[in-house]
XYZ file of C-alpha atoms in Angstrom:
769
model
C -5.519 -74.920 30.026
C -2.039 -73.567 30.049
C -2.484 -73.687 26.715
C -5.316 -72.057 26.180
C -3.496 -69.016 28.366
C -0.856 -69.163 26.024
C -3.244 -68.430 22.710
C -5.310 -65.751 24.723
C -2.102 -63.867 25.631
C -1.173 -64.286 22.016
C -4.049 -62.821 20.507
C -4.045 -59.973 23.320
C -0.539 -59.145 22.337
C -1.383 -59.432 18.270
C -4.364 -57.118 19.316
C -2.060 -54.734 20.813
C 0.580 -54.659 17.939
C -2.050 -54.393 15.225
C -3.580 -51.269 17.371
C -0.519 -49.681 17.741
C 0.466 -50.169 14.011
C -2.818 -48.868 12.715
C -2.274 -45.993 10.583
C -2.954 -42.319 11.530
C -5.669 -40.842 9.884
C -4.594 -38.009 7.117
C -6.532 -35.003 7.038
C -8.960 -34.732 4.512
C -12.572 -33.165 4.490
C -14.524 -36.195 5.211
C -12.723 -37.443 8.367
C -12.353 -34.262 10.454
C -13.904 -35.805 13.674
C -11.606 -38.485 13.144
C -8.329 -36.404 13.371
C -9.714 -34.487 15.917
C -9.980 -37.354 18.159
C -6.345 -38.215 16.988
C -5.249 -34.952 18.456
C -2.951 -34.744 21.655
C -4.577 -31.516 23.840
C -1.076 -30.166 23.111
C -2.072 -30.216 19.213
C -5.452 -28.953 19.540
C -4.282 -25.912 21.647
C -1.907 -25.116 19.140
C -4.094 -25.440 16.262
C -6.279 -22.428 17.616
C -3.377 -20.355 18.291
C -1.067 -18.581 15.590
C 2.436 -19.074 15.084
C 3.348 -15.768 16.089
C 4.166 -12.619 13.608
C 7.360 -12.776 11.658
C 8.830 -9.674 10.050
C 11.820 -10.204 8.226
C 14.597 -7.962 9.478
C 12.458 -6.638 12.433
C 14.645 -5.391 15.154
C 14.725 -7.651 18.364
C 11.974 -7.202 21.212
C 9.724 -4.815 18.706
C 6.784 -7.521 18.867
C 5.990 -10.005 21.921
C 8.250 -12.950 21.607
C 7.001 -16.065 19.510
C 7.702 -19.592 20.721
C 11.530 -20.350 19.839
C 10.174 -23.679 18.115
C 8.112 -21.542 15.885
C 10.511 -19.235 15.096
C 12.781 -22.493 13.603
C 10.029 -23.064 10.904
C 10.765 -20.806 7.667
C 7.534 -19.385 6.869
C 6.125 -19.938 3.305
C 5.616 -16.726 2.246
C 7.943 -14.436 3.997
C 6.279 -10.741 4.903
C 2.846 -12.208 5.236
C 0.915 -11.019 8.669
C 0.869 -14.656 10.121
C 0.420 -18.241 9.915
C -1.300 -21.069 11.841
C 0.556 -24.523 13.244
C 1.207 -27.713 11.158
C 0.696 -30.943 12.714
C 2.564 -33.552 10.536
C 1.632 -36.107 11.495
C -1.700 -35.993 10.727
C -1.321 -34.433 7.470
C -2.615 -30.834 8.805
C -0.496 -28.252 6.978
C 0.451 -24.783 8.250
C -1.872 -22.081 6.168
C -0.873 -18.653 5.528
C -2.817 -15.309 5.974
C -1.984 -11.896 4.574
C -3.311 -8.290 4.787
C -5.048 -6.927 2.147
C -7.700 -4.002 1.989
C -6.100 -2.496 -1.049
C -3.560 -5.004 -2.154
C -1.563 -8.253 -0.902
C 0.472 -6.292 1.913
C 3.976 -7.555 2.575
C 6.026 -6.445 5.199
C 9.868 -7.247 4.500
C 12.424 -5.002 6.529
C 15.912 -6.903 5.219
C 15.668 -4.960 1.723
C 15.975 -8.282 0.339
C 14.054 -8.602 -3.232
C 10.748 -7.268 -2.431
C 7.366 -8.979 -3.808
C 5.246 -6.531 -5.742
C 1.179 -6.410 -5.379
C -0.873 -4.615 -7.576
C -2.070 -1.296 -5.337
C -5.901 -1.370 -6.055
C -8.213 2.027 -5.222
C -8.746 2.491 -1.607
C -12.181 0.750 -0.325
C -13.849 4.271 0.358
C -13.431 4.726 -3.697
C -14.382 1.261 -4.220
C -17.655 1.678 -2.863
C -17.998 5.291 -4.455
C -18.183 2.902 -7.894
C -21.668 1.602 -6.591
C -21.230 -0.849 -8.589
C -20.773 -4.521 -7.476
C -19.724 -5.682 -10.899
C -16.653 -3.604 -10.536
C -16.136 -3.899 -7.077
C -16.088 -7.521 -7.762
C -13.303 -6.993 -10.427
C -11.109 -5.459 -7.621
C -11.601 -8.325 -5.286
C -10.592 -10.782 -8.228
C -7.133 -8.949 -8.462
C -6.712 -10.008 -4.992
C -7.805 -13.760 -5.530
C -5.775 -13.873 -8.166
C -2.618 -12.508 -6.718
C -2.785 -14.226 -3.276
C -3.024 -17.476 -5.032
C 0.231 -16.845 -7.417
C 2.126 -15.688 -4.112
C 0.557 -19.078 -2.301
C -1.542 -17.506 0.143
C -4.428 -18.841 1.368
C -6.311 -16.126 3.108
C -6.601 -12.509 2.670
C -7.631 -10.175 5.603
C -10.175 -8.273 3.951
C -12.475 -6.478 3.269
C -12.475 -4.055 5.929
C -15.906 -2.438 6.098
C -16.676 -0.427 9.539
C -18.848 2.264 9.478
C -17.319 5.714 8.691
C -19.054 7.003 11.713
C -16.827 10.562 12.032
C -14.462 12.031 9.064
C -11.533 11.869 11.325
C -11.767 7.852 11.426
C -7.929 7.011 10.833
C -8.727 4.032 8.971
C -11.828 5.316 6.809
C -9.638 4.790 3.793
C -10.056 1.311 4.074
C -13.806 1.523 4.658
C -16.300 1.909 2.448
C -19.273 4.223 3.850
C -21.237 5.518 6.710
C -24.047 3.358 5.348
C -24.468 -0.312 6.360
C -26.674 -1.127 3.391
C -23.830 0.051 1.160
C -21.295 -1.026 3.096
C -22.216 -4.643 3.377
C -23.040 -5.104 -0.477
C -19.992 -4.072 -1.776
C -18.487 -6.129 1.076
C -20.059 -9.106 -0.552
C -19.131 -8.538 -4.135
C -15.463 -8.141 -3.249
C -15.593 -11.363 -1.067
C -17.159 -13.345 -4.252
C -14.663 -11.704 -6.313
C -11.899 -13.287 -3.995
C -13.186 -16.451 -3.085
C -13.872 -17.273 -6.672
C -10.116 -18.170 -6.694
C -10.437 -20.451 -3.764
C -8.468 -17.806 -1.719
C -10.512 -17.263 1.704
C -11.299 -13.651 3.053
C -11.451 -12.438 6.916
C -14.070 -9.854 6.913
C -13.364 -7.243 9.401
C -13.143 -5.783 11.976
C -16.746 -7.058 14.024
C -17.908 -4.566 15.374
C -18.251 -1.477 16.190
C -14.595 -0.355 15.691
C -14.675 3.045 14.332
C -11.942 4.846 16.052
C -8.368 4.033 16.258
C -7.136 6.202 19.009
C -6.892 3.878 22.002
C -8.017 1.251 20.112
C -6.815 -1.647 22.056
C -8.874 -1.100 25.190
C -11.819 1.500 23.667
C -14.875 0.592 25.267
C -17.740 1.460 22.778
C -21.013 2.471 24.384
C -23.869 1.638 21.887
C -27.656 0.834 21.974
C -28.676 -2.416 20.922
C -31.078 -1.000 18.439
C -27.896 1.003 16.801
C -25.359 -2.202 17.145
C -28.016 -4.076 14.687
C -28.910 -1.278 12.621
C -25.919 0.302 11.929
C -22.730 -1.450 12.860
C -24.021 -5.140 12.404
C -26.040 -4.683 9.899
C -23.048 -4.523 6.991
C -21.642 -7.656 8.175
C -25.203 -9.450 8.191
C -25.796 -8.408 4.485
C -22.239 -9.660 3.833
C -22.290 -12.887 5.833
C -25.432 -13.715 3.792
C -24.527 -12.922 0.318
C -21.184 -14.032 0.104
C -20.288 -16.737 2.811
C -16.811 -15.646 3.558
C -14.461 -18.276 4.824
C -13.508 -16.323 7.965
C -14.325 -13.412 10.035
C -12.231 -11.151 12.420
C -13.146 -9.547 16.044
C -12.167 -6.049 16.501
C -9.698 -4.692 19.160
C -11.942 -2.791 20.979
C -14.584 -3.447 23.786
C -18.369 -3.379 23.085
C -20.771 -2.106 26.466
C -17.950 -3.576 28.459
C -16.867 -6.876 26.815
C -13.809 -7.369 24.427
C -15.575 -8.318 20.949
C -12.880 -11.381 21.031
C -14.153 -12.387 23.958
C -18.234 -11.596 23.198
C -20.499 -14.607 23.161
C -23.598 -12.342 22.236
C -21.563 -11.239 19.214
C -20.099 -14.272 18.168
C -22.106 -17.322 19.354
C -25.527 -15.559 19.530
C -25.794 -13.325 16.493
C -22.879 -14.423 14.017
C -23.620 -18.201 14.431
C -27.214 -18.707 15.371
C -28.780 -15.906 14.035
C -27.128 -15.006 10.947
C -26.215 -19.039 10.789
C -22.406 -18.024 9.666
C -20.495 -21.459 9.296
C -17.042 -20.150 9.324
C -13.952 -19.531 11.438
C -13.628 -16.322 13.676
C -10.071 -15.068 14.306
C -8.985 -12.195 16.375
C -7.696 -9.285 15.159
C -3.851 -8.940 15.939
C -2.742 -9.228 19.402
C -6.206 -8.524 20.814
C -8.413 -9.333 23.736
C -7.281 -10.174 27.207
C -7.911 -13.818 27.916
C -7.338 -16.371 24.971
C -9.435 -18.913 26.906
C -12.803 -16.424 27.289
C -12.220 -15.828 23.872
C -12.158 -19.489 22.771
C -15.283 -20.127 25.156
C -17.076 -17.458 23.237
C -16.723 -18.948 19.759
C -13.647 -17.037 18.623
C -11.707 -20.135 16.957
C -8.231 -18.466 16.252
C -6.395 -16.529 18.242
C -4.191 -14.460 15.950
C -0.906 -14.231 15.144
C -0.450 -15.816 18.520
C 1.187 -16.018 21.456
C 3.068 -18.491 23.640
C 1.143 -17.100 26.949
C -2.134 -17.859 24.782
C -1.246 -21.449 24.700
C -0.888 -21.808 28.063
C -3.593 -19.993 29.223
C -5.755 -22.230 26.930
C -4.195 -25.630 28.048
C -4.928 -24.350 31.607
C -8.147 -23.705 31.036
C -9.229 -26.982 29.938
C -7.218 -28.800 32.672
C -8.747 -26.862 35.486
C -12.345 -27.241 33.950
C -13.049 -23.454 33.326
C -12.568 -24.321 29.374
C -14.955 -27.531 28.111
C -12.904 -29.581 26.086
C -16.141 -29.599 23.676
C -15.450 -25.660 23.071
C -11.991 -26.489 22.074
C -12.661 -29.163 19.872
C -15.395 -27.209 18.054
C -13.192 -24.431 17.373
C -10.030 -27.218 15.927
C -12.948 -28.644 13.982
C -13.532 -24.812 12.100
C -9.797 -24.625 12.078
C -9.615 -27.947 10.132
C -12.785 -27.130 8.135
C -10.980 -23.863 7.102
C -7.790 -25.799 6.404
C -8.943 -28.336 4.200
C -10.727 -25.563 1.565
C -6.988 -23.893 1.506
C -4.559 -24.137 -1.659
C -1.788 -25.042 0.748
C -4.012 -28.159 1.347
C -4.779 -28.904 -2.037
C -1.239 -28.521 -3.120
C -1.759 -25.828 -5.404
C 1.592 -25.203 -7.428
C 1.771 -21.201 -6.804
C 3.804 -19.469 -9.780
C 4.821 -16.528 -7.384
C 4.848 -14.607 -10.820
C 0.973 -13.056 -10.906
C -0.150 -11.279 -14.100
C 0.728 -7.720 -12.432
C 0.334 -5.776 -15.613
C -3.401 -7.036 -16.336
C -4.180 -6.331 -12.968
C -2.964 -2.786 -13.210
C -4.882 -2.242 -15.968
C -8.207 -3.373 -14.138
C -7.020 -1.409 -11.234
C -7.095 1.641 -13.730
C -10.454 0.910 -14.737
C -12.014 0.507 -11.388
C -10.278 3.750 -9.948
C -11.732 5.834 -12.839
C -15.379 4.388 -12.248
C -14.960 5.510 -8.409
C -14.027 9.102 -8.872
C -16.647 11.577 -7.957
C -17.188 15.020 -9.848
C -18.308 17.562 -7.117
C -18.241 20.753 -8.847
C -17.697 21.365 -12.734
C -18.489 24.993 -13.923
C -17.692 24.377 -17.644
C -13.968 23.755 -16.633
C -14.228 20.022 -17.406
C -13.292 17.583 -19.625
C -10.375 19.405 -20.364
C -9.391 20.063 -24.545
C -6.764 18.211 -25.962
C -4.549 20.798 -26.800
C -4.694 22.387 -23.071
C -1.452 23.402 -21.518
C -1.805 22.617 -17.737
C -0.124 24.664 -14.863
C 0.257 21.686 -12.367
C 0.293 22.617 -8.479
C 0.533 20.678 -5.377
C 2.855 17.899 -3.931
C 0.731 15.333 -4.640
C 0.260 16.028 -8.188
C 3.746 14.874 -8.701
C 3.880 12.435 -5.580
C 0.373 10.638 -5.660
C -0.821 9.297 -2.636
C -1.944 5.666 -3.678
C -3.314 4.382 -0.398
C -3.383 5.041 3.113
C -0.863 3.504 5.665
C -0.614 0.713 8.266
C -1.890 -2.900 7.057
C -3.418 -1.789 4.341
C -0.340 -0.145 2.562
C 0.906 -2.067 -0.238
C 4.741 -2.625 -2.234
C 4.032 -2.247 -5.378
C 6.407 -1.934 -8.541
C 5.679 1.584 -9.780
C 3.285 4.680 -9.057
C 1.733 7.020 -11.616
C 1.227 10.414 -10.751
C -0.819 12.931 -11.838
C 2.185 14.717 -13.731
C 2.635 11.292 -15.506
C -0.838 10.502 -16.307
C -1.304 13.956 -17.963
C 1.501 13.395 -20.008
C 0.557 9.946 -20.990
C -2.645 11.172 -22.318
C -1.380 14.069 -24.549
C -1.357 16.892 -22.263
C 1.377 19.790 -21.880
C 2.545 20.925 -18.670
C 3.737 24.126 -18.121
C 7.304 24.027 -17.469
C 7.965 26.378 -14.757
C 5.647 24.605 -11.917
C 6.730 20.849 -13.364
C 10.278 21.951 -12.730
C 9.809 23.455 -9.429
C 7.757 20.732 -7.861
C 9.770 18.001 -9.074
C 13.157 19.427 -7.879
C 11.202 19.541 -4.604
C 9.132 16.492 -4.363
C 12.772 14.806 -5.026
C 14.845 16.526 -2.774
C 12.360 15.910 0.240
C 12.015 12.629 -0.482
C 15.403 11.812 -0.333
C 15.119 12.627 3.163
C 12.677 9.475 3.718
C 14.046 7.202 6.443
C 14.942 3.600 5.789
C 11.933 1.205 6.034
C 10.265 0.327 9.607
C 7.964 -1.296 11.478
C 7.115 1.742 12.996
C 5.902 3.502 9.584
C 2.606 2.124 10.584
C 2.235 4.448 13.600
C 4.349 7.223 12.131
C 4.034 7.438 8.099
C 6.524 9.630 6.463
C 5.240 12.509 4.223
C 6.488 15.616 2.917
C 5.549 19.153 3.765
C 3.463 21.013 1.083
C 5.481 23.304 -0.896
C 5.387 26.975 -0.451
C 4.370 28.386 -3.646
C 5.664 31.835 -4.667
C 3.708 34.207 -6.350
C 6.317 34.513 -9.206
C 5.418 30.580 -10.208
C 1.869 31.395 -9.853
C 2.138 34.669 -12.187
C 4.604 33.144 -14.647
C 2.367 29.937 -14.984
C -0.885 31.789 -15.853
C 1.074 33.522 -18.676
C 2.001 30.124 -20.024
C -0.763 27.983 -19.753
C -4.022 27.468 -20.423
C -5.600 26.071 -16.809
C -4.503 25.458 -13.539
C -4.825 22.077 -11.627
C -3.865 21.801 -8.009
C -4.135 18.434 -6.110
C -4.690 18.852 -2.359
C -3.205 15.659 -0.894
C -3.947 13.823 2.637
C -2.669 10.853 4.247
C -3.969 8.467 7.107
C -3.695 5.152 8.494
C -3.543 2.518 10.962
C -3.296 3.653 14.852
C -3.828 7.278 14.635
C -6.942 9.452 13.898
C -7.171 12.147 12.047
C -7.389 15.953 13.327
C -9.566 18.902 12.574
C -7.048 21.593 12.174
C -4.773 21.227 8.918
C -6.216 18.172 7.887
C -9.941 17.990 7.645
C -9.731 21.879 7.239
C -7.150 23.335 4.951
C -3.739 24.308 5.958
C -3.773 28.168 5.699
C -0.947 27.832 3.457
C -2.876 25.756 1.053
C -6.005 28.158 1.309
C -3.599 31.148 0.464
C -2.203 29.212 -2.564
C -6.002 28.330 -4.178
C -7.081 32.010 -3.254
C -4.219 33.423 -5.345
C -4.220 30.807 -7.934
C -8.018 31.305 -8.357
C -7.720 35.194 -8.721
C -4.640 35.023 -11.262
C -6.039 32.813 -13.355
C -9.841 34.005 -13.191
C -8.233 37.550 -14.075
C -6.969 35.868 -17.370
C -10.454 34.108 -17.513
C -8.842 30.537 -17.075
C -10.266 28.220 -14.859
C -8.710 26.453 -12.040
C -9.635 22.784 -11.205
C -8.831 20.997 -7.695
C -8.004 17.178 -7.677
C -8.318 15.910 -4.292
C -5.878 12.909 -3.480
C -7.429 11.826 0.127
C -8.863 8.898 1.764
C -11.683 10.470 3.302
C -14.076 13.766 4.021
C -12.523 17.293 4.110
C -14.063 20.631 4.557
C -14.971 22.220 1.177
C -17.155 24.916 1.701
C -15.172 27.718 2.690
C -13.014 27.576 -0.698
C -14.888 25.502 -3.245
C -17.117 28.921 -4.810
C -12.871 30.244 -5.508
C -12.773 27.350 -8.084
C -14.354 25.598 -11.363
C -14.233 22.206 -10.480
C -13.607 19.866 -8.213
C -12.710 16.120 -8.822
C -12.522 13.755 -5.275
C -10.105 11.128 -6.377
C -9.409 9.485 -3.468
C -6.794 7.330 -3.300
C -6.621 5.715 -6.390
C -3.984 3.089 -6.408
C -0.777 2.398 -8.121
C -2.751 3.501 -11.783
C -4.207 6.775 -9.815
C -2.673 9.093 -12.143
C -3.664 7.819 -15.569
C -7.211 7.303 -14.003
C -7.516 10.716 -12.840
C -6.276 11.827 -16.419
C -9.103 9.896 -17.848
C -11.566 11.604 -16.140
C -10.111 15.178 -16.976
C -9.417 14.384 -20.596
C -13.249 12.842 -21.052
C -11.723 9.583 -21.885
C -14.252 8.195 -18.955
C -17.368 10.071 -17.948
C -17.367 10.678 -14.090
C -20.155 8.048 -12.572
C -18.875 7.716 -8.897
C -21.219 9.155 -6.105
C -20.104 10.151 -2.508
C -20.449 7.362 0.276
C -20.217 9.553 2.988
C -21.679 13.130 3.754
C -19.366 15.843 3.351
C -20.441 18.429 5.857
C -20.213 22.263 5.830
C -18.274 22.430 9.145
C -16.731 19.474 11.449
C -18.956 20.726 14.260
C -21.904 19.885 12.295
C -21.053 16.303 12.389
C -23.321 14.554 14.693
C -20.159 12.334 16.526
C -18.029 15.559 16.448
C -18.725 16.345 20.506
C -17.155 12.978 21.649
C -14.779 11.590 18.898
C -12.539 9.882 19.589
C -13.793 9.043 22.660
C -12.482 9.823 26.761
C -9.337 8.661 27.901
C -9.279 6.997 31.082
C -6.212 7.257 33.627
C -4.464 3.827 33.897
C -4.724 1.281 36.618
C -2.413 0.852 39.278
C 0.653 -0.957 37.672
C -0.372 -0.661 34.420
C 1.967 0.035 31.707
C 1.782 0.948 28.268
C 2.472 -0.950 25.262
C 5.682 0.157 23.638
C 4.669 -0.571 20.117
C 1.056 0.080 20.624
C 0.629 2.667 23.358
C -3.257 2.152 24.195
C -5.048 3.899 27.533
C -7.985 2.427 28.921
C -10.608 4.859 27.192
C -14.636 4.817 26.397
C -16.351 6.141 23.978
C -20.679 6.738 23.929
C -22.392 6.696 20.675
C -25.172 9.469 21.345
C -25.813 9.999 17.884
C -27.508 6.167 17.991
C -28.883 5.175 14.623
C -28.488 8.767 13.184
C -25.051 8.568 11.693
C -24.489 10.293 8.206
C -27.424 11.130 6.146
C -29.615 9.789 8.658
C -28.801 12.512 11.042
C -28.211 15.433 8.293
C -31.325 14.690 6.440
C -33.648 14.122 9.019
C -32.797 17.029 11.050
C -32.539 19.260 7.624
C -28.716 20.084 8.619
C -27.409 21.944 5.276
C -24.293 19.999 3.590
C -21.647 20.672 1.647
C -22.414 17.684 -0.410
C -25.018 15.042 0.371
C -24.634 11.446 0.446
C -25.117 10.102 -2.750
C -24.090 13.218 -4.752
C -21.766 12.705 -7.643
C -22.229 15.107 -11.300
C -21.669 13.581 -15.005
C -21.012 15.209 -18.214
C -24.056 14.248 -19.258
C -27.812 14.330 -17.826
C -30.287 11.652 -17.213
C -34.037 11.471 -17.027
C -35.787 9.138 -14.674
C -39.215 8.207 -15.468
C -42.037 5.628 -15.186
C -41.598 4.246 -11.716
C -44.130 1.449 -11.034
C -44.685 -0.848 -8.772
C -45.810 -4.600 -8.550
C -48.352 -3.659 -5.888
C -49.294 -0.558 -4.207
C -50.220 -3.241 -1.314
C -47.447 -5.228 0.438
C -47.330 -8.668 1.457
C -44.215 -11.050 1.091
C -42.090 -8.670 -1.154
C -42.563 -5.575 -3.361
C -40.496 -4.765 -6.887
C -40.383 -1.133 -8.136
C -39.089 -0.636 -11.604
C -37.639 3.215 -13.051
C -36.710 3.861 -16.689
C -33.214 5.991 -16.576
C -32.550 7.793 -20.010
C -29.357 9.653 -21.077
C -31.200 12.808 -22.101
C -27.881 14.366 -22.702
C -24.747 14.477 -25.374
C -22.114 12.068 -24.119
C -22.239 8.796 -22.909
C -22.337 7.796 -19.263
C -23.403 5.813 -16.852
C -25.903 6.736 -13.842
C -25.987 5.337 -10.115
C -29.892 5.041 -9.424
C -30.196 5.196 -5.642
C -33.483 3.435 -3.942
C -34.597 5.268 -0.417
C -37.441 4.328 2.080
C -39.323 6.207 4.025
C -40.833 4.441 6.792
C -43.935 4.796 9.794
C -42.313 5.680 12.699
C -45.111 5.609 15.386
C -43.529 2.469 17.357
C -40.142 3.496 16.438
C -38.663 6.659 15.653
C -36.786 6.380 11.919
C -34.680 8.570 9.874
C -36.340 10.486 7.154
C -35.156 8.076 4.927
C -32.778 5.151 4.402
C -30.849 3.295 1.479
C -32.352 0.020 0.592
C -31.032 -0.595 -3.054
C -28.607 0.578 -5.805
C -27.618 -0.004 -9.250
C -25.279 1.315 -11.943
C -26.655 1.512 -15.299
C -24.460 0.425 -18.456
C -22.678 2.877 -20.450
C -25.858 4.717 -21.971
C -25.539 6.143 -25.148
C -27.208 9.365 -25.769
C -30.856 9.170 -26.044
C -30.490 5.278 -24.503
C -32.926 4.456 -22.124
C -32.541 1.027 -19.552
C -35.155 0.024 -16.697
C -33.741 -0.766 -13.157
C -35.199 -3.137 -11.094
C -35.843 -3.190 -7.418
C -37.109 -5.787 -4.773
C -37.992 -5.010 -1.227
C -38.388 -7.850 1.295
C -39.672 -7.479 4.994
C -35.970 -7.149 6.186
C -35.724 -4.000 4.354
C -38.989 -2.481 5.755
C -37.548 -3.683 9.074
C -36.018 -1.840 12.341
C -34.921 -3.571 15.464
C -37.254 -3.305 18.487
C -35.236 -3.712 21.503
C -38.096 -4.067 23.787
C -38.979 -7.470 21.889
C -35.702 -8.209 20.647
C -37.098 -8.418 17.095
C -37.094 -6.681 13.901
C -40.481 -5.114 13.114
C -41.663 -3.958 9.983
C -44.627 -1.523 11.249
C -47.794 -1.175 9.582
C -48.778 1.858 7.837
C -47.333 3.840 4.457
C -43.942 3.446 2.700
C -42.889 5.940 0.471
C -40.097 4.754 -2.142
C -37.911 7.323 -3.067
C -35.806 7.166 -5.870
C -33.365 9.530 -7.351
C -29.376 10.738 -8.024
C -28.596 11.303 -4.532
C -29.987 11.114 -1.119
C -31.737 14.480 -1.487
C -32.181 14.764 -5.368
C -35.065 12.497 -5.811
C -36.712 12.185 -9.236
C -39.409 9.850 -8.751
C -41.632 8.438 -5.603
C -44.470 5.936 -5.130
C -46.494 4.952 -1.932
C -47.492 1.555 -0.757
C -49.275 0.067 2.424
C -48.594 -2.937 4.714
C -51.876 -3.339 6.576
C -50.298 -5.614 9.527
C -47.100 -5.384 11.486
C -44.441 -8.040 10.169
C -42.465 -9.168 13.591
C -39.218 -11.133 12.673
C -37.406 -12.697 15.463
C -33.929 -12.829 15.656
C -33.526 -16.251 16.824
C -33.284 -19.393 14.635
C -35.360 -22.388 14.912
């Protein structure tokens, strides 16, 4: 008996030792659930909370404190936006996230040797190409550079709706239209993820205002939310399968987006089938445990108090362990796809020269020619009088997280000289000296540049300089520059509207040059819409060059010289007056008083506020066209150096069943090779639900058509393109009746139309089986 007990005891001890010595699972794509079982509660919580924000050279106390233990671990890629925790014992590495809407963003205040990235054109310019092939190429630049710098996730594309022209981050965004925004975002995403670099599409959702952005409650109808502010995200999710998505700072109808189960779990995951990870915007939301329960998997950049909040939630039962495990699983599913996990041997030397050449090409494709009274293209023998600070100090992009550390920037003066033009010496010399002197006053780089960007005052132009320039030049070009960015919205006076000094210079310049039968050309170097109606009659040509990235001056010169035929089209309406904008009456919202004991954050001082989207679904051209409000330039507008004919429109059927296909032939009827953006708008029955007069449902850019060359373009519409959201039934409905397809060169310049019928309503439930 004793012998038997001894044997049993020995066997038990052997089993225990064997269990203790059993090797720990090491993370791979096939054992994620096993790894989750091996994680401690502390490790699980760390995986769903980032390691804090580390900015080399940042003064102490600038940002909320990180975990002291995390600060002991040097970041893999210094100057990037954030990183996740590692669990080394289970083979889980830390991954790196970087901002990057207009190029990979590094923030290093140590004055150490900088890492340079290609500053690509801003989002609005990318969308103004109306070309998914071209915007995918821009995305590929970001993908290649992130990969060679060892970055796993790029926090882009940003494509909130440009609801109001004063939106501070409109430059990062694509359009006032969700169909165009979502389609362009999908192309950029596909370009980045082609290189096994993840994206984080942002900011989800209805984040269209920078003023009081951290506590702004957006009050919006379910229909407008679905049709305008979520639709672009739905398109991007379904067309490009982004690895991650970022929730926004604001509240929607009383709930922080990062804590909204309705937005994240119901709409994004259940209805759209999104399988990726959801992360918060940096320092957003209030309660990390509520955020996690809502489906927001990763709290960024991460703070120690969030670790404690989640841990307490699990221990007291207010946060289910199953919710935590689900988020951990999505974090690990992301990690195993990254270049860090797969041990990519990055070079730290991306091909910036090749990428800059692509950036230049993309920039020229998205510039929009708004006016041309026989002024462009310029004669190669022209001597140009060049005016405006931005002619000599181009604004490559906006400020904040969308800024880029670039090796060089080509301004317009350099671009014109590179193209073989001569510059009138007096204006060149005076502006060159002024810009150099003023830029020398720029303070040392600071994190606060995000909130207070430096820019120099426009030079006062003496009449003597204008008169001398008229005599010694063939044509005048004046660049009007505007800069905006994160944390602040634009103003009407001296920003949306030109300053009095700018108008006076324009007027004097035009009168003086026109008196000698010489032309005046305006280049707009801005991130968004400005007022033009009051001064556009004074000048002979206007080129909307946007903020075109580091090769901007060369790209503008390519258009002005005729090397590239302009083919960009507007992605937002240019109103005659700001007061014509449907959201002008309540932008940027109503500021509310602080609660008792509430204090303002010293870095991001944000009051509680609210804004009501009383324009509902009638945003941009949906309002202007439906209400027949006259505009300076309509949505989709853009000129060319050639002409195009639209003909032979055909439909696959006059009765809609599962889908319908429209074709149309485009012919270059001019004398110059060029590309045309073909736009399809749909007018739908509006008996059950009121609808805009037309909505964009398709677009395509032709190849480069030679004179007399033609191309046939095809569009296919499905029930989802016909449908509007009916909140009464919580469903999308395509209403029975007659639909008109309108194909043209802009939302108002319609060239061909065809009608088809839908015999019975099509009701599409939002819920997935």
